[in-house]
XYZ file of C-alpha atoms in Angstrom:
517
model
C 131.573 106.863 94.080
C 134.709 104.545 93.788
C 137.466 104.196 96.120
C 137.776 105.020 99.991
C 137.129 103.153 103.032
C 135.420 99.683 103.598
C 131.458 100.909 104.016
C 129.863 98.876 106.632
C 128.368 95.787 106.123
C 124.855 94.735 106.399
C 125.123 91.103 108.129
C 128.657 89.356 107.631
C 127.126 85.747 107.362
C 123.998 83.559 107.230
C 123.268 82.951 111.090
C 120.149 82.053 110.553
C 120.645 77.993 111.737
C 121.806 79.935 115.199
C 118.686 81.952 115.872
C 116.472 80.226 119.034
C 113.551 81.369 120.760
C 109.971 79.950 120.488
C 106.218 82.165 119.790
C 105.432 83.399 123.666
C 102.588 85.205 124.831
C 103.941 88.189 125.027
C 104.920 88.568 121.336
C 101.437 87.543 120.641
C 99.935 89.889 122.390
C 101.776 92.843 121.328
C 101.411 91.519 117.664
C 97.693 90.804 117.907
C 97.306 95.116 119.697
C 99.178 96.545 116.638
C 97.303 94.584 114.295
C 94.411 96.353 115.158
C 95.793 99.294 112.955
C 94.630 97.098 109.827
C 90.642 97.341 111.014
C 90.886 101.274 110.704
C 91.526 100.792 106.829
C 89.154 98.200 106.765
C 86.041 99.386 108.909
C 86.742 102.432 106.189
C 86.516 100.357 103.446
C 83.601 98.809 104.531
C 81.700 101.463 105.948
C 82.061 103.520 102.971
C 80.351 101.666 100.848
C 77.088 101.738 102.503
C 77.015 104.996 103.927
C 77.626 106.258 100.086
C 74.260 104.328 99.500
C 71.985 105.847 102.383
C 69.484 108.162 101.322
C 70.082 110.154 104.520
C 73.604 110.725 103.703
C 73.059 111.520 99.742
C 70.197 113.797 100.033
C 72.164 116.437 102.286
C 75.655 116.235 100.520
C 75.030 114.298 97.421
C 71.537 115.879 96.406
C 71.817 115.125 92.230
C 73.120 111.196 93.232
C 69.959 110.730 95.200
C 67.685 112.198 92.435
C 69.220 109.653 90.222
C 69.036 106.748 92.476
C 65.142 107.582 92.922
C 64.426 106.993 89.302
C 62.619 103.730 88.427
C 64.130 102.789 85.249
C 68.335 103.173 85.881
C 71.457 102.138 84.504
C 72.903 99.151 86.729
C 76.539 100.144 85.621
C 75.830 104.289 85.849
C 73.280 105.018 88.655
C 76.450 106.071 91.226
C 78.411 107.844 88.830
C 79.600 111.152 90.175
C 82.950 112.695 90.750
C 81.750 114.582 93.687
C 80.822 111.105 95.493
C 84.004 109.489 93.748
C 86.103 112.607 95.546
C 84.511 111.739 98.803
C 85.701 108.276 98.771
C 89.022 108.767 97.197
C 89.980 111.433 99.079
C 91.105 109.602 102.017
C 93.321 107.591 99.818
C 94.940 110.638 98.387
C 95.599 112.198 101.884
C 96.964 108.345 102.923
C 99.446 108.217 100.158
C 101.212 111.518 100.944
C 100.641 111.199 104.750
C 102.920 107.563 104.477
C 105.676 108.961 102.772
C 105.576 111.824 105.926
C 105.333 109.002 108.471
C 109.068 107.834 107.186
C 111.322 109.867 108.727
C 109.193 109.690 112.161
C 108.998 105.869 112.136
C 112.842 105.495 111.337
C 114.126 108.326 114.240
C 111.176 107.723 116.569
C 110.170 103.977 116.045
C 107.316 102.103 115.092
C 105.000 102.855 118.217
C 105.127 106.450 117.529
C 103.365 106.150 114.254
C 100.813 103.629 115.265
C 99.798 106.492 118.010
C 100.003 109.534 115.307
C 98.063 107.365 113.149
C 95.377 106.027 115.938
C 94.911 109.908 116.954
C 94.834 111.627 113.498
C 91.898 108.587 112.732
C 90.474 109.240 115.969
C 89.498 113.320 115.106
C 88.815 112.119 111.746
C 85.577 109.733 113.005
C 84.918 112.749 114.765
C 84.643 115.058 111.988
C 82.621 112.490 109.965
C 80.014 111.834 112.517
C 79.379 115.366 113.099
C 79.663 116.788 109.545
C 77.160 119.482 108.846
C 78.146 120.193 105.230
C 80.589 118.690 102.357
C 84.022 120.752 103.629
C 83.583 118.700 107.165
C 83.085 115.773 105.676
C 86.006 115.932 103.319
C 88.126 117.377 106.027
C 86.953 114.184 108.245
C 88.228 112.259 105.299
C 91.785 113.415 104.964
C 92.082 113.224 108.488
C 91.549 109.532 108.158
C 93.614 108.954 105.120
C 96.415 110.456 107.634
C 95.429 107.987 110.160
C 95.982 105.145 107.403
C 98.906 105.793 106.057
C 100.481 106.324 109.392
C 99.272 102.975 110.776
C 99.746 101.023 107.348
C 103.350 102.759 107.591
C 104.471 101.700 110.753
C 101.940 98.391 111.350
C 103.809 95.867 108.946
C 106.725 96.705 110.308
C 106.028 96.446 113.487
C 104.714 92.899 113.069
C 108.080 91.770 110.773
C 110.222 92.825 113.423
C 108.712 91.320 116.482
C 108.182 88.129 115.100
C 110.115 84.942 114.954
C 111.116 83.911 111.771
C 109.483 80.586 111.411
C 105.516 82.062 111.796
C 106.889 86.045 110.592
C 104.138 85.438 107.613
C 101.735 84.323 109.956
C 101.910 87.311 112.486
C 102.308 89.643 109.761
C 98.765 88.612 108.280
C 97.179 89.616 111.424
C 97.411 93.144 109.708
C 95.091 91.740 106.533
C 92.944 89.543 109.424
C 92.145 92.753 111.293
C 91.637 94.478 107.838
C 89.170 91.958 106.631
C 87.027 91.537 109.787
C 87.220 95.585 110.032
C 85.430 95.346 106.692
C 82.826 92.415 107.592
C 82.181 94.529 111.054
C 81.202 97.880 109.342
C 78.996 96.088 106.598
C 77.039 94.911 109.521
C 76.973 98.026 111.154
C 75.672 99.489 108.051
C 72.968 97.162 107.291
C 71.551 98.121 110.971
C 72.108 101.858 110.510
C 70.622 101.767 107.616
C 67.183 101.909 108.917
C 68.125 104.883 111.095
C 66.932 106.854 108.852
C 67.810 109.829 108.171
C 71.025 109.866 111.070
C 72.276 106.433 110.916
C 75.069 107.143 109.035
C 76.369 109.739 111.763
C 76.185 106.415 113.833
C 78.436 104.147 110.717
C 81.418 107.106 110.512
C 81.247 107.806 114.650
C 81.953 104.296 115.496
C 85.360 104.427 113.525
C 86.168 106.087 116.916
C 85.996 102.749 118.649
C 88.936 100.985 116.579
C 91.119 104.413 116.751
C 90.767 104.967 120.257
C 92.215 100.756 120.572
C 94.851 101.673 118.523
C 95.934 105.048 120.198
C 96.070 103.308 123.627
C 97.676 100.176 122.314
C 100.227 102.511 121.006
C 101.273 103.510 124.528
C 101.140 100.023 126.015
C 103.290 98.604 122.686
C 106.648 97.851 123.165
C 109.160 99.255 120.785
C 110.713 96.525 118.347
C 114.374 95.652 119.047
C 116.080 96.734 115.391
C 114.066 100.314 115.560
C 115.802 100.658 119.715
C 119.186 99.444 118.117
C 118.843 101.582 115.435
C 118.082 104.465 118.012
C 121.000 103.607 119.770
C 119.387 101.965 122.565
C 121.447 98.803 122.121
C 121.286 97.239 125.900
C 117.517 98.085 125.903
C 117.239 96.361 122.279
C 118.442 92.918 123.736
C 116.287 92.977 126.754
C 112.933 93.245 124.809
C 114.643 90.509 122.565
C 115.354 88.338 125.033
C 111.619 88.925 126.450
C 109.995 88.224 123.234
C 111.756 85.411 122.184
C 111.444 83.862 125.961
C 115.454 83.033 126.081
C 118.078 84.865 126.732
C 120.391 82.850 124.011
C 119.133 85.353 121.155
C 123.209 86.729 120.222
C 122.839 85.477 116.894
C 119.515 87.405 115.833
C 120.831 90.370 118.085
C 124.021 90.485 115.984
C 122.329 90.293 112.761
C 120.213 93.301 114.189
C 123.166 95.863 115.379
C 125.213 94.718 112.176
C 122.207 95.881 110.238
C 121.640 99.282 112.384
C 125.515 100.200 111.818
C 124.665 100.540 108.524
C 120.955 101.798 108.959
C 122.739 104.766 111.279
C 125.248 105.562 108.234
C 122.764 106.420 105.835
C 121.548 109.845 105.804
C 118.607 109.635 103.076
C 116.708 106.781 103.011
C 114.753 107.462 100.039
C 117.468 108.343 98.176
C 119.676 105.378 99.195
C 116.437 103.191 98.378
C 116.690 104.122 94.655
C 120.616 102.909 94.578
C 121.070 99.802 92.450
C 121.509 97.638 95.102
C 118.107 98.315 96.362
C 116.462 97.528 93.083
C 115.038 94.518 93.463
C 113.383 95.767 96.868
C 112.374 99.172 95.125
C 110.422 97.101 92.176
C 108.602 94.677 94.686
C 107.516 98.031 96.777
C 106.015 99.352 93.353
C 104.700 96.344 91.989
C 103.287 94.353 94.321
C 100.743 96.790 96.192
C 99.833 98.237 92.559
C 98.905 94.230 91.516
C 96.999 93.890 95.167
C 94.708 96.613 93.677
C 94.942 95.716 89.859
C 93.102 92.304 90.956
C 90.067 94.398 90.630
C 88.419 92.973 94.246
C 86.506 96.288 94.200
C 84.999 95.236 91.194
C 83.805 92.092 92.167
C 82.738 93.102 95.533
C 81.129 96.423 94.141
C 78.359 93.451 91.827
C 77.538 91.659 95.139
C 74.875 93.451 96.223
C 73.328 93.866 92.394
C 73.407 90.286 92.049
C 71.752 89.306 95.511
C 69.286 91.480 94.512
C 68.626 89.252 91.159
C 67.892 86.044 93.153
C 65.175 87.889 94.902
C 66.486 88.840 98.788
C 64.845 91.873 98.426
C 65.784 94.568 100.872
C 68.302 92.081 102.510
C 70.210 91.518 99.712
C 73.102 93.838 100.828
C 73.413 92.060 104.162
C 73.520 88.635 102.225
C 76.232 90.137 100.158
C 78.402 91.547 102.637
C 77.744 88.703 105.332
C 78.915 86.254 102.385
C 81.733 87.937 101.065
C 82.917 89.331 104.219
C 82.879 85.927 105.665
C 84.691 84.352 102.634
C 87.568 87.356 103.026
C 88.082 86.633 106.730
C 87.952 82.738 106.451
C 90.707 82.555 103.490
C 92.940 85.064 105.450
C 92.971 82.805 108.571
C 93.693 80.092 105.837
C 96.976 81.964 104.392
C 97.525 82.662 107.965
C 97.799 79.036 108.421
C 99.790 78.047 104.868
C 101.829 80.956 104.746
C 104.824 79.514 106.843
C 104.427 76.495 105.287
C 103.767 76.393 101.500
C 105.517 79.704 101.032
C 104.652 83.175 99.807
C 105.417 82.008 96.293
C 102.993 79.598 96.182
C 99.826 81.141 97.744
C 100.484 83.714 95.180
C 100.877 81.875 92.145
C 98.064 79.533 93.285
C 95.404 82.330 94.015
C 96.481 84.310 91.003
C 95.547 80.610 88.701
C 92.126 80.761 90.654
C 91.276 83.987 89.913
C 91.957 83.999 86.577
C 90.798 80.615 85.560
C 88.763 78.459 88.417
C 86.803 81.407 89.180
C 87.344 82.756 85.769
C 86.747 86.984 85.243
C 85.921 86.122 81.661
C 83.226 83.775 82.629
C 81.551 86.489 84.598
C 82.625 88.968 81.885
C 80.291 87.305 79.123
C 77.495 86.160 81.471
C 77.035 89.788 82.281
C 77.175 90.456 78.539
C 74.852 88.092 77.360
C 72.025 88.122 80.147
C 72.465 91.231 82.059
C 71.838 94.416 80.024
C 71.594 97.832 81.017
C 68.282 97.629 83.128
C 67.807 93.772 83.232
C 68.344 91.061 85.289
C 69.758 87.684 85.567
C 68.074 84.728 85.957
C 68.382 83.250 89.606
C 70.213 80.286 88.094
C 72.779 82.910 86.204
C 73.296 84.916 89.602
C 73.768 81.861 91.535
C 76.926 80.740 89.378
C 77.784 84.244 89.423
C 77.561 84.308 92.932
C 79.556 81.368 93.447
C 82.538 82.319 91.216
C 82.232 85.817 92.940
C 83.342 83.670 96.233
C 85.855 81.678 94.706
C 87.519 84.753 93.493
C 86.880 86.621 96.959
C 88.647 82.867 98.382
C 91.660 83.346 95.987
C 92.209 87.046 96.827
C 92.022 86.351 100.816
C 94.667 83.794 100.420
C 96.936 85.080 98.321
C 97.414 89.137 96.785
C 94.954 90.478 100.095
C 97.512 89.485 102.753
C 100.887 88.722 100.722
C 100.503 92.325 99.139
C 101.130 93.960 102.456
C 103.427 91.230 103.604
C 105.901 90.780 101.168
C 107.106 94.201 100.965
C 106.783 94.647 105.034
C 109.686 91.882 105.438
C 112.257 92.222 101.953
C 113.942 95.402 102.739
C 117.167 95.715 105.046
C 116.903 98.190 108.330
C 118.476 101.380 106.558
C 115.840 101.287 104.162
C 112.932 99.547 105.556
C 111.207 102.567 106.652
C 111.210 104.237 102.846
C 110.341 100.966 101.165
C 107.164 101.022 103.520
C 106.412 104.382 102.592
C 106.516 103.236 99.169
C 104.449 100.768 99.275
C 101.824 102.480 101.208
C 102.015 105.640 98.821
C 101.898 103.245 95.601
C 99.078 101.105 97.173
C 97.385 104.028 98.257
C 97.807 105.806 94.647
C 96.062 102.996 92.878
C 93.589 102.616 94.995
C 92.544 106.381 95.092
C 92.661 105.995 90.992
C 90.531 103.146 90.739
C 88.167 104.899 93.323
C 88.191 108.004 91.377
C 87.568 106.199 88.092
C 85.865 103.074 88.842
C 82.522 104.137 88.626
C 83.008 105.968 84.883
C 85.071 103.273 84.157
C 82.223 100.798 84.474
C 79.681 102.860 83.245
C 81.911 103.238 79.874
C 83.093 99.659 79.926
C 80.362 97.761 81.532
C 80.942 93.603 81.881
C 84.093 94.192 80.024
C 86.153 95.165 83.016
C 86.347 91.919 84.242
C 88.101 91.432 81.091
C 90.674 94.634 82.149
C 91.438 92.816 85.573
C 91.624 89.423 84.360
C 94.580 90.683 82.186
C 96.029 92.220 85.102
C 95.843 89.267 87.505
C 97.763 86.706 84.370
C 100.212 89.282 84.286
C 100.948 89.728 88.371
C 101.204 86.020 88.161
C 103.287 85.660 85.882
C 105.861 88.234 87.609
C 105.652 86.269 90.748
C 106.635 83.342 89.105
C 109.703 84.757 87.368
C 110.726 87.935 89.433
C 109.782 86.876 93.426
C 112.215 85.032 95.229
C 110.646 82.776 98.148
C 111.424 84.933 101.954
C 109.819 82.186 103.553
C 112.033 80.979 106.771
C 114.486 83.943 105.969
C 115.389 86.208 108.823
C 114.673 89.663 108.344
C 117.956 90.973 108.832
C 119.454 88.529 106.325
C 116.848 89.109 103.473
C 119.397 90.745 101.789
C 121.155 87.070 100.740
C 117.877 86.300 98.854
C 118.834 88.697 96.419
C 122.045 87.461 95.544
C 121.115 84.247 94.981
C 118.101 84.899 92.745
C 118.694 84.356 88.413
C 117.783 87.605 87.804
C 118.591 89.788 90.724
C 121.914 88.612 91.627
C 122.971 91.102 88.762
C 122.355 93.954 91.030
C 123.833 92.690 94.303
C 127.084 91.350 93.418
C 128.860 91.891 96.610
C 126.369 88.750 97.825
C 128.214 85.708 96.970
C 126.112 82.714 96.182
C 127.326 80.997 99.150
C 125.678 83.425 101.660
C 128.917 85.724 102.768
C 129.461 89.389 101.925
C 131.989 90.417 99.417
C 134.154 93.558 100.581
C 133.145 96.868 98.347
C 134.234 100.100 97.932
C 132.601 103.292 100.819
C 129.362 103.347 98.278
C 127.705 100.484 96.038
C 127.554 100.570 92.431
């Protein structure tokens, strides 16, 4: 709509060089506690795969899969192909997708802490339902409650970390979320290794222990400070400044605080963030919020981790195959996330994403995995020990590349690029897209694996090539850019500047009418 008075501007100018402050113990503790929200998702990812292979779990709830598993001669690609079992796993992601959208107005109106508390409480209820389940309905209901918890947590925690962290270490502190996720996966795998020996009730202990990280997240939510950005957006300006001074360790926060105030003025003028995020000026962030989480899932990390136990069994590790596979891949994933934390604010987001993509396609070479499995690993045949070692080595290189690139950055980049007025809505879109594709892959993967066999590696290799090209041409570097000045980045990008003409290349804001084009 043309004409009318001038609308509120986001930021008047680039004040990044005026920001002061340091990394305080207070902000580190707050970010570590908040990041435990990532362990909820990680624990579920790690625990579900182990539980769904336990006889004590399969026999009463998925008897058909249990009988198929007992066959002496079985198809390695198809033995777990059951849509009911897939629905048990994927129902969580569908619930998470829907709840992440519902969490957006709560996160925006009442703050990040409230959504963190809601997420922890819902996950706690889900853990109790699953551990005490006596029928499939209780299992599915428990999974839905877990999904609601993950939806709220994944929506609020990355925002909390991005807003609390100082600009120069925002990437590292934001990646604590992914580190907690990988540690949750690793811990769950180790728990499954122990509980699988406790037949027939070990699966209940595995599912019930999810209550521990949920309780930690819930209690932590009550103890955490609200972010300055959220406090100012809610009208608590003075309290927001006091929190900002405390987390930065200095009273000299005028420049950063002014950026927050400027952003909140526009945020409070927006009645419908989801409608606003669809407008042309927000097109760059919207594209990233859709494609970054989609690409993260389409790396095929789930297919790689699925094969690990089978390959270790081929190497002759027998009953301990799952432990070795889980321990190795989990350790590599967590270790590579630590590498990413150390490098992200030095080398930048683009370098890690591009180098990780190249390694996944060329150095690890999924095509080579496909050829090896296709030529040497038939429906019921085993790889030789030599080929198994080679494939396991490439799996570790793949997991290493994913862990320092798309694993953490698939969450970090979307959480830091949106302006305050659409940040909560944008994060909801990110989580919803991530969970939708996780749901789709979880529901379809067993059938795809049975149909495509080794060709599924070629399918994911093609996607990794596409996403690497996407980052090279379309993702600007966000390293060292204050979160409330991120909008200026798009006005300097060769492609996206056509969508944000109100921002000049020199970083100043040009005047515009009552609404943007």
